[in-house]
GROMACS .gro file of N, CA and C in nm:
model
  279
    1TRP      N    1   6.125   3.439  -3.057
    1TRP     CA    2   6.126   3.547  -3.069
    1TRP      C    3   6.110   3.558  -2.914
    2HIS      N    4   6.217   3.651  -2.801
    2HIS     CA    5   6.218   3.671  -2.681
    2HIS      C    6   6.183   3.837  -2.708
    3VAL      N    7   6.162   3.871  -2.576
    3VAL     CA    8   6.187   4.022  -2.534
    3VAL      C    9   6.247   3.986  -2.378
    4ILE      N   10   6.272   4.075  -2.388
    4ILE     CA   11   6.392   4.173  -2.232
    4ILE      C   12   6.335   4.305  -2.242
    5THR      N   13   6.299   4.304  -2.130
    5THR     CA   14   6.283   4.464  -2.047
    5THR      C   15   6.342   4.497  -2.042
    6PRO      N   16   6.286   4.669  -2.104
    6PRO     CA   17   6.358   4.803  -2.058
    6PRO      C   18   6.414   4.866  -1.949
    7LEU      N   19   6.602   4.898  -1.890
    7LEU     CA   20   6.598   4.887  -1.779
    7LEU      C   21   6.586   5.032  -1.749
    8ARG      N   22   6.627   5.141  -1.633
    8ARG     CA   23   6.573   5.248  -1.613
    8ARG      C   24   6.630   5.344  -1.593
    9SER      N   25   6.605   5.437  -1.629
    9SER     CA   26   6.688   5.589  -1.605
    9SER      C   27   6.689   5.624  -1.479
   10ILE      N   28   6.810   5.688  -1.457
   10ILE     CA   29   6.761   5.782  -1.303
   10ILE      C   30   6.787   5.862  -1.338
   11LEU      N   31   6.810   5.907  -1.442
   11LEU     CA   32   6.849   6.140  -1.459
   11LEU      C   33   6.683   6.164  -1.485
   12ARG      N   34   6.724   6.280  -1.406
   12ARG     CA   35   6.572   6.381  -1.340
   12ARG      C   36   6.407   6.272  -1.341
   13ARG      N   37   6.498   6.147  -1.300
   13ARG     CA   38   6.351   6.103  -1.234
   13ARG      C   39   6.326   6.064  -1.078
   14LYS      N   40   6.201   6.057  -1.050
   14LYS     CA   41   6.189   6.024  -0.927
   14LYS      C   42   6.093   5.866  -0.894
   15ARG      N   43   6.010   5.852  -1.031
   15ARG     CA   44   5.988   5.773  -1.031
   15ARG      C   45   5.966   5.699  -1.095
   16ASP      N   46   5.924   5.563  -1.140
   16ASP     CA   47   5.913   5.453  -1.291
   16ASP      C   48   5.823   5.476  -1.342
   17LYS      N   49   5.760   5.476  -1.492
   17LYS     CA   50   5.620   5.478  -1.518
   17LYS      C   51   5.622   5.282  -1.541
   18PRO      N   52   5.455   5.297  -1.533
   18PRO     CA   53   5.480   5.122  -1.404
   18PRO      C   54   5.500   5.036  -1.537
   19TYR      N   55   5.451   5.113  -1.683
   19TYR     CA   56   5.448   5.005  -1.777
   19TYR      C   57   5.608   4.941  -1.800
   20LEU      N   58   5.724   5.007  -1.697
   20LEU     CA   59   5.908   4.905  -1.750
   20LEU      C   60   5.828   4.788  -1.663
   21SER      N   61   5.773   4.781  -1.525
   21SER     CA   62   5.807   4.685  -1.444
   21SER      C   63   5.667   4.559  -1.473
   22GLU      N   64   5.508   4.613  -1.530
   22GLU     CA   65   5.447   4.546  -1.488
   22GLU      C   66   5.368   4.491  -1.608
   23CYS      N   67   5.340   4.612  -1.667
   23CYS     CA   68   5.257   4.589  -1.843
   23CYS      C   69   5.350   4.472  -1.916
   24ILE      N   70   5.433   4.591  -1.990
   24ILE     CA   71   5.539   4.468  -2.031
   24ILE      C   72   5.544   4.351  -2.059
   25PRO      N   73   5.587   4.342  -1.922
   25PRO     CA   74   5.601   4.122  -1.939
   25PRO      C   75   5.466   4.096  -1.922
   26ALA      N   76   5.377   4.158  -1.872
   26ALA     CA   77   5.273   4.058  -1.898
   26ALA      C   78   5.169   4.087  -2.000
   27LEU      N   79   5.150   4.194  -2.098
   27LEU     CA   80   5.157   4.145  -2.197
   27LEU      C   81   5.214   4.030  -2.344
   28MET      N   82   5.350   4.033  -2.296
   28MET     CA   83   5.441   3.971  -2.373
   28MET      C   84   5.353   3.836  -2.318
   29SER      N   85   5.395   3.823  -2.212
   29SER     CA   86   5.369   3.649  -2.138
   29SER      C   87   5.234   3.634  -2.208
   30GLN      N   88   5.154   3.664  -2.238
   30GLN     CA   89   5.007   3.685  -2.263
   30GLN      C   90   5.022   3.645  -2.385
   31ALA      N   91   5.099   3.690  -2.512
   31ALA     CA   92   5.133   3.694  -2.637
   31ALA      C   93   5.188   3.572  -2.664
   32GLY      N   94   5.228   3.422  -2.552
   32GLY     CA   95   5.312   3.350  -2.547
   32GLY      C   96   5.439   3.390  -2.561
   33PHE      N   97   5.542   3.497  -2.593
   33PHE     CA   98   5.663   3.581  -2.561
   33PHE      C   99   5.733   3.465  -2.443
   34PRO      N  100   5.856   3.446  -2.444
   34PRO     CA  101   5.918   3.409  -2.334
   34PRO      C  102   5.973   3.566  -2.250
   35VAL      N  103   5.956   3.594  -2.162
   35VAL     CA  104   6.005   3.774  -2.153
   35VAL      C  105   6.149   3.769  -1.989
   36TRP      N  106   6.217   3.830  -1.977
   36TRP     CA  107   6.351   3.870  -1.890
   36TRP      C  108   6.348   3.942  -1.907
   37ASN      N  109   6.294   3.997  -1.739
   37ASN     CA  110   6.279   4.074  -1.703
   37ASN      C  111   6.431   4.161  -1.577
   38VAL      N  112   6.449   4.228  -1.745
   38VAL     CA  113   6.588   4.293  -1.690
   38VAL      C  114   6.592   4.383  -1.574
   39PHE      N  115   6.454   4.448  -1.597
   39PHE     CA  116   6.453   4.556  -1.519
   39PHE      C  117   6.421   4.515  -1.297
   40ASP      N  118   6.393   4.435  -1.299
   40ASP     CA  119   6.338   4.367  -1.184
   40ASP      C  120   6.539   4.288  -1.156
   41ARG      N  121   6.501   4.187  -1.229
   41ARG     CA  122   6.669   4.184  -1.201
   41ARG      C  123   6.779   4.203  -1.202
   42MET      N  124   6.779   4.371  -1.191
   42MET     CA  125   6.820   4.486  -1.175
   42MET      C  126   6.841   4.534  -1.093
   43GLY      N  127   6.717   4.487  -0.971
   43GLY     CA  128   6.682   4.555  -0.881
   43GLY      C  129   6.583   4.684  -0.859
   44GLY      N  130   6.513   4.647  -0.961
   44GLY     CA  131   6.390   4.738  -0.993
   44GLY      C  132   6.383   4.889  -1.003
   45PHE      N  133   6.346   4.931  -0.925
   45PHE     CA  134   6.351   5.083  -0.912
   45PHE      C  135   6.449   5.171  -0.846
   46ARG      N  136   6.576   5.072  -0.754
   46ARG     CA  137   6.611   5.125  -0.652
   46ARG      C  138   6.732   5.056  -0.660
   47GLY      N  139   6.721   4.961  -0.815
   47GLY     CA  140   6.887   4.868  -0.835
   47GLY      C  141   6.980   5.034  -0.899
   48MET      N  142   6.950   5.100  -0.978
   48MET     CA  143   7.034   5.204  -1.002
   48MET      C  144   7.094   5.303  -0.933
   49GLN      N  145   6.979   5.314  -0.837
   49GLN     CA  146   7.081   5.377  -0.735
   49GLN      C  147   7.154   5.339  -0.589
   50THR      N  148   7.102   5.270  -0.517
   50THR     CA  149   7.139   5.204  -0.416
   50THR      C  150   7.195   5.046  -0.382
   51GLY      N  151   7.094   4.955  -0.509
   51GLY     CA  152   7.113   4.819  -0.500
   51GLY      C  153   7.290   4.825  -0.569
   52PRO      N  154   7.249   4.628  -0.577
   52PRO     CA  155   7.407   4.582  -0.552
   52PRO      C  156   7.477   4.603  -0.649
   53TYR      N  157   7.393   4.657  -0.755
   53TYR     CA  158   7.452   4.715  -0.904
   53TYR      C  159   7.451   4.889  -0.913
   54ALA      N  160   7.439   4.906  -0.880
   54ALA     CA  161   7.430   5.079  -0.862
   54ALA      C  162   7.583   5.132  -0.848
   55GLN      N  163   7.688   5.047  -0.884
   55GLN     CA  164   7.804   5.109  -0.895
   55GLN      C  165   7.888   5.087  -1.027
   56LEU      N  166   7.784   4.981  -1.113
   56LEU     CA  167   7.774   4.986  -1.231
   56LEU      C  168   7.750   5.049  -1.343
   57VAL      N  169   7.650   5.191  -1.322
   57VAL     CA  170   7.625   5.323  -1.423
   57VAL      C  171   7.740   5.340  -1.375
   58GLY      N  172   7.696   5.437  -1.579
   58GLY     CA  173   7.793   5.504  -1.611
   58GLY      C  174   7.728   5.648  -1.504
   59ARG      N  175   7.884   5.786  -1.552
   59ARG     CA  176   7.829   5.903  -1.490
   59ARG      C  177   7.702   5.961  -1.547
   60ASP      N  178   7.672   5.936  -1.689
   60ASP     CA  179   7.538   5.986  -1.775
   60ASP      C  180   7.398   5.979  -1.656
   61LYS      N  181   7.398   5.885  -1.605
   61LYS     CA  182   7.319   5.756  -1.447
   61LYS      C  183   7.194   5.768  -1.608
   62VAL      N  184   7.240   5.722  -1.747
   62VAL     CA  185   7.141   5.664  -1.810
   62VAL      C  186   7.199   5.486  -1.890
   63HIS      N  187   7.337   5.515  -1.908
   63HIS     CA  188   7.393   5.419  -1.952
   63HIS      C  189   7.415   5.325  -1.833
   64TYR      N  190   7.481   5.151  -1.805
   64TYR     CA  191   7.557   5.068  -1.741
   64TYR      C  192   7.724   5.192  -1.844
   65THR      N  193   7.834   5.084  -1.766
   65THR     CA  194   7.900   5.078  -1.765
   65THR      C  195   7.991   4.940  -1.824
   66GLN      N  196   8.020   4.900  -1.910
   66GLN     CA  197   8.116   4.857  -2.012
   66GLN      C  198   8.071   4.677  -1.861
   67GLN      N  199   8.188   4.686  -1.743
   67GLN     CA  200   8.152   4.583  -1.692
   67GLN      C  201   7.952   4.552  -1.643
   68GLY      N  202   7.875   4.647  -1.595
   68GLY     CA  203   7.730   4.667  -1.571
   68GLY      C  204   7.700   4.568  -1.706
   69TYR      N  205   7.724   4.627  -1.811
   69TYR     CA  206   7.627   4.567  -1.949
   69TYR      C  207   7.721   4.446  -1.937
   70GLU      N  208   7.802   4.380  -1.921
   70GLU     CA  209   7.851   4.182  -1.973
   70GLU      C  210   7.828   4.177  -1.821
   71GLN      N  211   7.768   4.228  -1.700
   71GLN     CA  212   7.758   4.129  -1.584
   71GLN      C  213   7.531   4.142  -1.617
   72GLN      N  214   7.523   4.211  -1.692
   72GLN     CA  215   7.383   4.196  -1.743
   72GLN      C  216   7.391   4.096  -1.834
   73GLY      N  217   7.490   4.085  -1.974
   73GLY     CA  218   7.505   3.911  -2.030
   73GLY      C  219   7.547   3.776  -1.925
   74PHE      N  220   7.611   3.833  -1.811
   74PHE     CA  221   7.589   3.673  -1.747
   74PHE      C  222   7.487   3.618  -1.703
   75MET      N  223   7.430   3.717  -1.667
   75MET     CA  224   7.346   3.737  -1.581
   75MET      C  225   7.168   3.652  -1.717
   76PHE      N  226   7.228   3.633  -1.849
   76PHE     CA  227   7.079   3.647  -1.904
   76PHE      C  228   7.160   3.535  -1.930
   77VAL      N  229   7.235   3.476  -1.964
   77VAL     CA  230   7.298   3.333  -1.944
   77VAL      C  231   7.280   3.257  -1.836
   78SER      N  232   7.341   3.325  -1.794
   78SER     CA  233   7.250   3.210  -1.641
   78SER      C  234   7.162   3.161  -1.637
   79ASP      N  235   7.041   3.317  -1.660
   79ASP     CA  236   6.859   3.257  -1.643
   79ASP      C  237   6.821   3.223  -1.702
   80PHE      N  238   6.888   3.214  -1.848
   80PHE     CA  239   6.876   3.110  -1.970
   80PHE      C  240   6.873   2.985  -1.928
   81ILE      N  241   7.004   2.941  -1.954
   81ILE     CA  242   7.084   2.818  -1.897
   81ILE      C  243   6.924   2.696  -1.797
   82ASP      N  244   6.919   2.800  -1.640
   82ASP     CA  245   6.820   2.742  -1.558
   82ASP      C  246   6.713   2.754  -1.609
   83ALA      N  247   6.657   2.848  -1.697
   83ALA     CA  248   6.524   2.825  -1.744
   83ALA      C  249   6.483   2.704  -1.826
   84TYR      N  250   6.599   2.639  -1.926
   84TYR     CA  251   6.647   2.596  -2.032
   84TYR      C  252   6.645   2.409  -1.913
   85ASN      N  253   6.707   2.412  -1.866
   85ASN     CA  254   6.645   2.271  -1.796
   85ASN      C  255   6.675   2.248  -1.744
   86ASN      N  256   6.515   2.377  -1.666
   86ASN     CA  257   6.368   2.374  -1.553
   86ASN      C  258   6.315   2.283  -1.686
   87TYR      N  259   6.318   2.315  -1.866
   87TYR     CA  260   6.209   2.318  -1.920
   87TYR      C  261   6.244   2.128  -1.917
   88LYS      N  262   6.405   2.124  -1.955
   88LYS     CA  263   6.419   1.945  -2.003
   88LYS      C  264   6.379   1.811  -1.871
   89ALA      N  265   6.413   1.928  -1.743
   89ALA     CA  266   6.395   1.855  -1.667
   89ALA      C  267   6.208   1.791  -1.688
   90ASN      N  268   6.097   1.928  -1.627
   90ASN     CA  269   5.930   1.921  -1.606
   90ASN      C  270   5.902   1.829  -1.776
   91LYS      N  271   5.979   1.842  -1.846
   91LYS     CA  272   5.973   1.796  -2.032
   91LYS      C  273   5.889   1.658  -1.985
   92ARG      N  274   6.057   1.544  -1.923
   92ARG     CA  275   6.065   1.420  -1.859
   92ARG      C  276   5.985   1.405  -1.837
   93LYS      N  277   5.893   1.476  -1.748
   93LYS     CA  278   5.806   1.383  -1.622
   93LYS      C  279   5.648   1.385  -1.646
   0.00000   0.00000   0.00000
């Protein structure tokens, strides 16, 4: 099992609910599940509006474009491989 936090929507929202960026990762990591925090990885609260991934948001301001979802996939795989390599390196010590 693993958990990927949800992304945010910028449609009619001025601020995020705190569970997106704080509670879900904290609860899941305490339960022993690995958590990939895509919310923070994509720039947090401002990421969809002004961050480096803002151009990857769809016209509905809820979903990402195809390139946006592909970028998320690339980031997940890259972060997963980095975490695995870190695990292997520390396991040998």
